[in-house]
mmCIF file of C-alpha atoms and ligand atoms in Angstrom:
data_model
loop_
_atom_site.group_PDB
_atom_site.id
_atom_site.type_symbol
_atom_site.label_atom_id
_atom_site.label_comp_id
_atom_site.label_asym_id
_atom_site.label_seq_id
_atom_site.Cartn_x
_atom_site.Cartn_y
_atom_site.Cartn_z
ATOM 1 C CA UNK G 1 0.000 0.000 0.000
ATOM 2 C CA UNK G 2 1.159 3.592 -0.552
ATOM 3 C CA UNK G 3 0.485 6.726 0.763
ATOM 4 C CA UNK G 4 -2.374 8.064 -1.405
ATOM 5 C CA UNK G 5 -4.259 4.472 -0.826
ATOM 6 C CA UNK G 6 -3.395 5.004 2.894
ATOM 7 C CA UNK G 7 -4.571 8.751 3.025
ATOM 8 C CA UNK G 8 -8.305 7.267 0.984
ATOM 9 C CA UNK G 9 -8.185 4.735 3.522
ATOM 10 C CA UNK G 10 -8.183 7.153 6.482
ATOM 11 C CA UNK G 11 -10.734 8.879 4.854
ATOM 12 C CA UNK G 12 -12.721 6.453 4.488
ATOM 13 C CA UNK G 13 -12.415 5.761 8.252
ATOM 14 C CA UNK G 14 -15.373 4.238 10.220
ATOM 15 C CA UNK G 15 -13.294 2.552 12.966
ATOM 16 C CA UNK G 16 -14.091 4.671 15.630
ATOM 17 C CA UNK G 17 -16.964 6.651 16.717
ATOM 18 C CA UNK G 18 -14.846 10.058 15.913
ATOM 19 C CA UNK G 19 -16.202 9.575 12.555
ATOM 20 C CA UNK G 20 -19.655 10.564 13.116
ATOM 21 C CA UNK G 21 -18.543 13.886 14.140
ATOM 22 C CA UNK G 22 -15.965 14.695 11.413
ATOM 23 C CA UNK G 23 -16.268 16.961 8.538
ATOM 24 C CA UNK G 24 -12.804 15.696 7.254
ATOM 25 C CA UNK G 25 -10.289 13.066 8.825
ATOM 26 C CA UNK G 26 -7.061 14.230 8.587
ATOM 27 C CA UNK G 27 -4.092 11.787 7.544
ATOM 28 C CA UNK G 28 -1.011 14.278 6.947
ATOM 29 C CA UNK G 29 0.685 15.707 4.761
ATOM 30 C CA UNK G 30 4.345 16.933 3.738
ATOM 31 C CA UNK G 31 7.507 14.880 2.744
ATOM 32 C CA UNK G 32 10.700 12.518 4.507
ATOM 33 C CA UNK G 33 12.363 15.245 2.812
ATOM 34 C CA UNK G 34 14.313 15.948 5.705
ATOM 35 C CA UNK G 35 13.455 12.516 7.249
ATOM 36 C CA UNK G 36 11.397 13.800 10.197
ATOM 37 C CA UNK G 37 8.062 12.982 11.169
ATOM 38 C CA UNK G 38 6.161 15.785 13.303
ATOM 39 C CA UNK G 39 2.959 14.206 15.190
ATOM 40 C CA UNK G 40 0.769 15.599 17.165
ATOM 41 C CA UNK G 41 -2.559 14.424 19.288
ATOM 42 C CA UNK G 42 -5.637 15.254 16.992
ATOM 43 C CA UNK G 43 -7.330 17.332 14.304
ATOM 44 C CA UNK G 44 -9.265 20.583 15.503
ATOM 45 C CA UNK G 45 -11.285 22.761 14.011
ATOM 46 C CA UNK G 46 -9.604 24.300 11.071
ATOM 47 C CA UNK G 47 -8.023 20.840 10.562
ATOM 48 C CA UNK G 48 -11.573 18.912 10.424
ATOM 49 C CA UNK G 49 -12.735 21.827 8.294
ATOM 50 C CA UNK G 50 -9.864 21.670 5.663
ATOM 51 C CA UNK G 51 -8.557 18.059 5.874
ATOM 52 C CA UNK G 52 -5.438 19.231 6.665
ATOM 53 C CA UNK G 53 -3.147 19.092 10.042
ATOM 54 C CA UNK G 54 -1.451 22.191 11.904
ATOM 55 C CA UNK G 55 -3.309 24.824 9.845
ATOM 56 C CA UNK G 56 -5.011 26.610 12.904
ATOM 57 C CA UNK G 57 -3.408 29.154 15.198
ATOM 58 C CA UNK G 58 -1.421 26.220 16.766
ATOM 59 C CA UNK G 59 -0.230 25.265 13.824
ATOM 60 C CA UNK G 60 0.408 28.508 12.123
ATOM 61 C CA UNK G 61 2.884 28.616 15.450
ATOM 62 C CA UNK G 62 4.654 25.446 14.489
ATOM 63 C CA UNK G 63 4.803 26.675 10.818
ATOM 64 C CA UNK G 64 6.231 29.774 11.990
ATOM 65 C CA UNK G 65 8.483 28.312 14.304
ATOM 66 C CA UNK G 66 9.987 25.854 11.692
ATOM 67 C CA UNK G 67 10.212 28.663 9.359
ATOM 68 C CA UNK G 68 12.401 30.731 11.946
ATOM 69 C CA UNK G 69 14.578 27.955 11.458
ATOM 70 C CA UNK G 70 14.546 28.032 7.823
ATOM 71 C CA UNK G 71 12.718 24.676 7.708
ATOM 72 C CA UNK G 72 9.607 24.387 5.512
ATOM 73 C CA UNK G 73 6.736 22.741 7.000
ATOM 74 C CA UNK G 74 6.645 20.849 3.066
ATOM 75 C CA UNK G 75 9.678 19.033 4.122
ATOM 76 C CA UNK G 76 8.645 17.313 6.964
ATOM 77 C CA UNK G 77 5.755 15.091 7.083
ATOM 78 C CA UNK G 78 2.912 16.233 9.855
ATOM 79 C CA UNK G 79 0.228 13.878 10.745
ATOM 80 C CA UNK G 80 -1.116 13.105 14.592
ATOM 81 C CA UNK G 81 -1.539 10.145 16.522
ATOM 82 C CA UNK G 82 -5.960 10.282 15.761
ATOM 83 C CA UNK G 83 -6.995 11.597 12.412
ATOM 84 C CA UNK G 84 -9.983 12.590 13.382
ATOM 85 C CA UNK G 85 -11.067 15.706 15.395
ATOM 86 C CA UNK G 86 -12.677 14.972 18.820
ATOM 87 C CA UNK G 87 -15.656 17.023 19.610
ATOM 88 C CA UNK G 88 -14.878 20.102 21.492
ATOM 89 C CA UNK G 89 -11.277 19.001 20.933
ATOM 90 C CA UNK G 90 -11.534 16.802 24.282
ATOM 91 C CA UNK G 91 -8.549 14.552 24.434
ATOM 92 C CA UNK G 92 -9.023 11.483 22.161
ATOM 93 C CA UNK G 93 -9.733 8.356 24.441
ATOM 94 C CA UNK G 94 -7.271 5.589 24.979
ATOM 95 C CA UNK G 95 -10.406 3.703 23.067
ATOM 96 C CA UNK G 96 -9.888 5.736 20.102
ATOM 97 C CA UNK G 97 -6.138 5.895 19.840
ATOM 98 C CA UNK G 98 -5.328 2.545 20.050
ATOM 99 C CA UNK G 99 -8.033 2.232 16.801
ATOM 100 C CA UNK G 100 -6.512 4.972 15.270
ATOM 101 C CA UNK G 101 -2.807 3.630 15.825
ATOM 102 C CA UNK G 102 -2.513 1.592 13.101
ATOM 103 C CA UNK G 103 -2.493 4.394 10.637
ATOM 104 C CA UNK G 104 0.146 5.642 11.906
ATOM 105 C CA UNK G 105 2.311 2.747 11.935
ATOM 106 C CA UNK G 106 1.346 2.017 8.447
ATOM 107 C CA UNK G 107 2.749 6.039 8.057
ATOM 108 C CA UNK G 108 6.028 5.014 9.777
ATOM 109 C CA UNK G 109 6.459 2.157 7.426
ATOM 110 C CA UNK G 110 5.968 3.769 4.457
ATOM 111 C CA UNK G 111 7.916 6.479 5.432
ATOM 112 C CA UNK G 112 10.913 5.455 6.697
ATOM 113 C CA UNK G 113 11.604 8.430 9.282
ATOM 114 C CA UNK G 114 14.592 8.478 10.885
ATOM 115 C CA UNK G 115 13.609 10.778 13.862
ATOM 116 C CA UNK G 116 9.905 11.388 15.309
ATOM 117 C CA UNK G 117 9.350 14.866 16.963
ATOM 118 C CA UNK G 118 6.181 13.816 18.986
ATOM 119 C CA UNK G 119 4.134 17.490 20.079
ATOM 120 C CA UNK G 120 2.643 16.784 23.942
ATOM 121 C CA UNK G 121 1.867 14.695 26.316
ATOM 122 C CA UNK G 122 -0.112 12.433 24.218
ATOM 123 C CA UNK G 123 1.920 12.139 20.959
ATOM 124 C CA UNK G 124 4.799 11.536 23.179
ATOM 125 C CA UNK G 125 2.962 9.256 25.550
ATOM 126 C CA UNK G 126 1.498 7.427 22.591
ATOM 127 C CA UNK G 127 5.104 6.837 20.513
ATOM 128 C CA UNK G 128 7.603 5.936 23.740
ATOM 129 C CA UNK G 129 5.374 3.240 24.963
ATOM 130 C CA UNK G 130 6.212 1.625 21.264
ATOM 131 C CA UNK G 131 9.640 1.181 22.211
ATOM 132 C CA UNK G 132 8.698 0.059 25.621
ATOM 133 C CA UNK G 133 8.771 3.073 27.580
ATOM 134 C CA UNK G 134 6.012 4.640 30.124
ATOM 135 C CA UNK G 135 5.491 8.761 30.333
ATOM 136 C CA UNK G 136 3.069 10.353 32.538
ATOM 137 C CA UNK G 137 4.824 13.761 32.269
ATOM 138 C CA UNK G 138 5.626 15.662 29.077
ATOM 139 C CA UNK G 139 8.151 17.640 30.890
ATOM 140 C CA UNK G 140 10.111 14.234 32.297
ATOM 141 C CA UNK G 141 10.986 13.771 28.668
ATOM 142 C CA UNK G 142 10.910 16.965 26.275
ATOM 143 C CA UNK G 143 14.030 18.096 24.884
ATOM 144 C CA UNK G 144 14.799 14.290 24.905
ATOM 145 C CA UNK G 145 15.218 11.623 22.222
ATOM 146 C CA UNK G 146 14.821 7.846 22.577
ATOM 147 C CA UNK G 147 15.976 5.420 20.107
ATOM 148 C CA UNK G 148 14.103 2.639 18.984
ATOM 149 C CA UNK G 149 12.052 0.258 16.239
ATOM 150 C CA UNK G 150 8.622 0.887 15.535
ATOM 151 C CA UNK G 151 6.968 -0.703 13.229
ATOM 152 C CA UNK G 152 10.062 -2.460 12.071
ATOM 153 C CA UNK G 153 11.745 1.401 11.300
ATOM 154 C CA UNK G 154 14.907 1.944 13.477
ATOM 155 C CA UNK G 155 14.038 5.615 14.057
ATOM 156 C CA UNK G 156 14.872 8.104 17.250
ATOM 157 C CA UNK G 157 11.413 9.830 19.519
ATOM 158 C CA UNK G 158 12.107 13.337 20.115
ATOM 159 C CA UNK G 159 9.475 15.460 22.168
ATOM 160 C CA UNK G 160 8.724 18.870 22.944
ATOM 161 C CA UNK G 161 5.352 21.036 23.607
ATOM 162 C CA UNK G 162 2.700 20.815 21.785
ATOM 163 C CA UNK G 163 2.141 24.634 20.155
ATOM 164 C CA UNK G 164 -1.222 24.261 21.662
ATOM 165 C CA UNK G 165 0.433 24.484 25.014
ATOM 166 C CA UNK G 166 3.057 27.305 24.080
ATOM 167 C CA UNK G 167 0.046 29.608 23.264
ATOM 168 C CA UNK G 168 -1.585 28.886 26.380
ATOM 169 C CA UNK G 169 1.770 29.196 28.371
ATOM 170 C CA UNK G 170 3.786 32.076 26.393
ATOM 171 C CA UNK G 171 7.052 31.483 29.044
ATOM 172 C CA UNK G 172 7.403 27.527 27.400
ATOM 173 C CA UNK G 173 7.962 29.477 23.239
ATOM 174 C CA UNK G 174 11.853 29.898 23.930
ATOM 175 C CA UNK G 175 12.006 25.981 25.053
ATOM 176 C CA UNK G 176 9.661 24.920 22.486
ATOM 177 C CA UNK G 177 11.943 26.905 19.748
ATOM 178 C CA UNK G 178 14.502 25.458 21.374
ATOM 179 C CA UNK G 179 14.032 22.289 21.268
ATOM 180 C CA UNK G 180 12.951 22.201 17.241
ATOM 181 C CA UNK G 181 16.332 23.959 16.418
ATOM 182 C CA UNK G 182 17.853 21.483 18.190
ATOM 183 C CA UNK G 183 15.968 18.095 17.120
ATOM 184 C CA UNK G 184 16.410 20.019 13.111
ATOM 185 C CA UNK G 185 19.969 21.237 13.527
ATOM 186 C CA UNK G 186 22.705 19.265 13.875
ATOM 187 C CA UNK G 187 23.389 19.793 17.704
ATOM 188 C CA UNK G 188 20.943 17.050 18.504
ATOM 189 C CA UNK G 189 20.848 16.235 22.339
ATOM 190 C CA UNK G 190 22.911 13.080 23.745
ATOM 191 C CA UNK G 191 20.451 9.879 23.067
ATOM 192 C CA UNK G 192 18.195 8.826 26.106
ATOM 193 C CA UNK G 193 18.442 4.582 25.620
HETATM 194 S S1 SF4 I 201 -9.968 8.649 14.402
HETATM 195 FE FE1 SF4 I 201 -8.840 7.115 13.223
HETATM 196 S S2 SF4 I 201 -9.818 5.152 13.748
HETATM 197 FE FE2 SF4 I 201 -11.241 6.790 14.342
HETATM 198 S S3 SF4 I 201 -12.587 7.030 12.556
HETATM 199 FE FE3 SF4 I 201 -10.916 8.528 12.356
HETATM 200 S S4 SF4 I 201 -9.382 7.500 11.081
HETATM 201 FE FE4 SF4 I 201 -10.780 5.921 11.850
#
């Protein structure tokens, strides 16, 4: 299977009740051009309205962000860990990621990344218990990277804040630019294994 029969797949979706509420799923988008993978937790509103991830004022942050650092958001590939929006943009239940989870798998083997940058608690919570590790805090691991194999892809975790977080908290933007320079530049941080 490739990408585009993945992505119809998705959207085709009825495998959890988040479809009955959805206006679009959201599978990704973007390129391994750089060989990073940016996921998040869920589609909200702008995403469910234009089928399309990170394009609300969160993700015009992370766009922003990644442009600072002369990254374009074309050549990374963004998706999130659910594809489709929760109402009220509750946190998706464990229920509905663990239905969801296979997409994103099927993502990482077509892909290929080489490093994951996982945005918040649940991205992060979500991708390091694939490579055997539990996390009930987002700050016990951000600004970290874990190596490991998911789906068969030797690859490395990184994980920050989500931008949803950094606009609710304006003090965490200088970490959370932080961090993406450093898990996109070439100073990465010393492997967590
Ligand atoms: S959230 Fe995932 S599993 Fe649930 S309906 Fe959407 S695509 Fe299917």
């Amino acid at each position: 299977m490739d990408l585009e029969d993945l992505n119809e797949k998705i959207k085709r979706c009825t495998r959890c009740p988040l479809h009955l509420y959805r206006k679009n799923a959201v599978p990704g988008e973007g390129s391994l051009k750089l060989g990073i993978m940016i996921v998040g937790e869920a589609p909200g509103a702008s995403e469910d309205e234009e089928g399309r991830p990170f394009v609300g004022v969160a993700g015009q942050l992370l766009t922003k962000t990644l442009a600072k650092l002369g990254i374009s958001r074309d050549d990374v590939y963004i998706t999130n860990v659910v594809k489709c929006r929760p109402p009220g943009n509750r946190t998706p239940t464990r229920e509905e990621i663990e239905a969801c989870l296979p997409y994103l798998l099927q993502q990482i083997v077509i892909l290929k990344p080489k490093r994951i940058v996982a945005l918040g608690l649940i991205s992060g919570k979500t991708l390091l218990k694939l490579v055997g590790r539990e996390v009930d805090k987002i700050g016990n691991v951000r600004g970290k990277c874990f190596r490991g194999q998911v789906a068969g892809v030797n690859l490395e975790i990184c994980l920050t804040y989500h931008p949803a977080a950094v606009l609710r908290n304006p003090h965490l933007r200088e970490v959370f630019e932080n961090d993406l320079a450093t898990f996109f530049g070439g100073g990465l941080p010393p492997l967590n294994k």
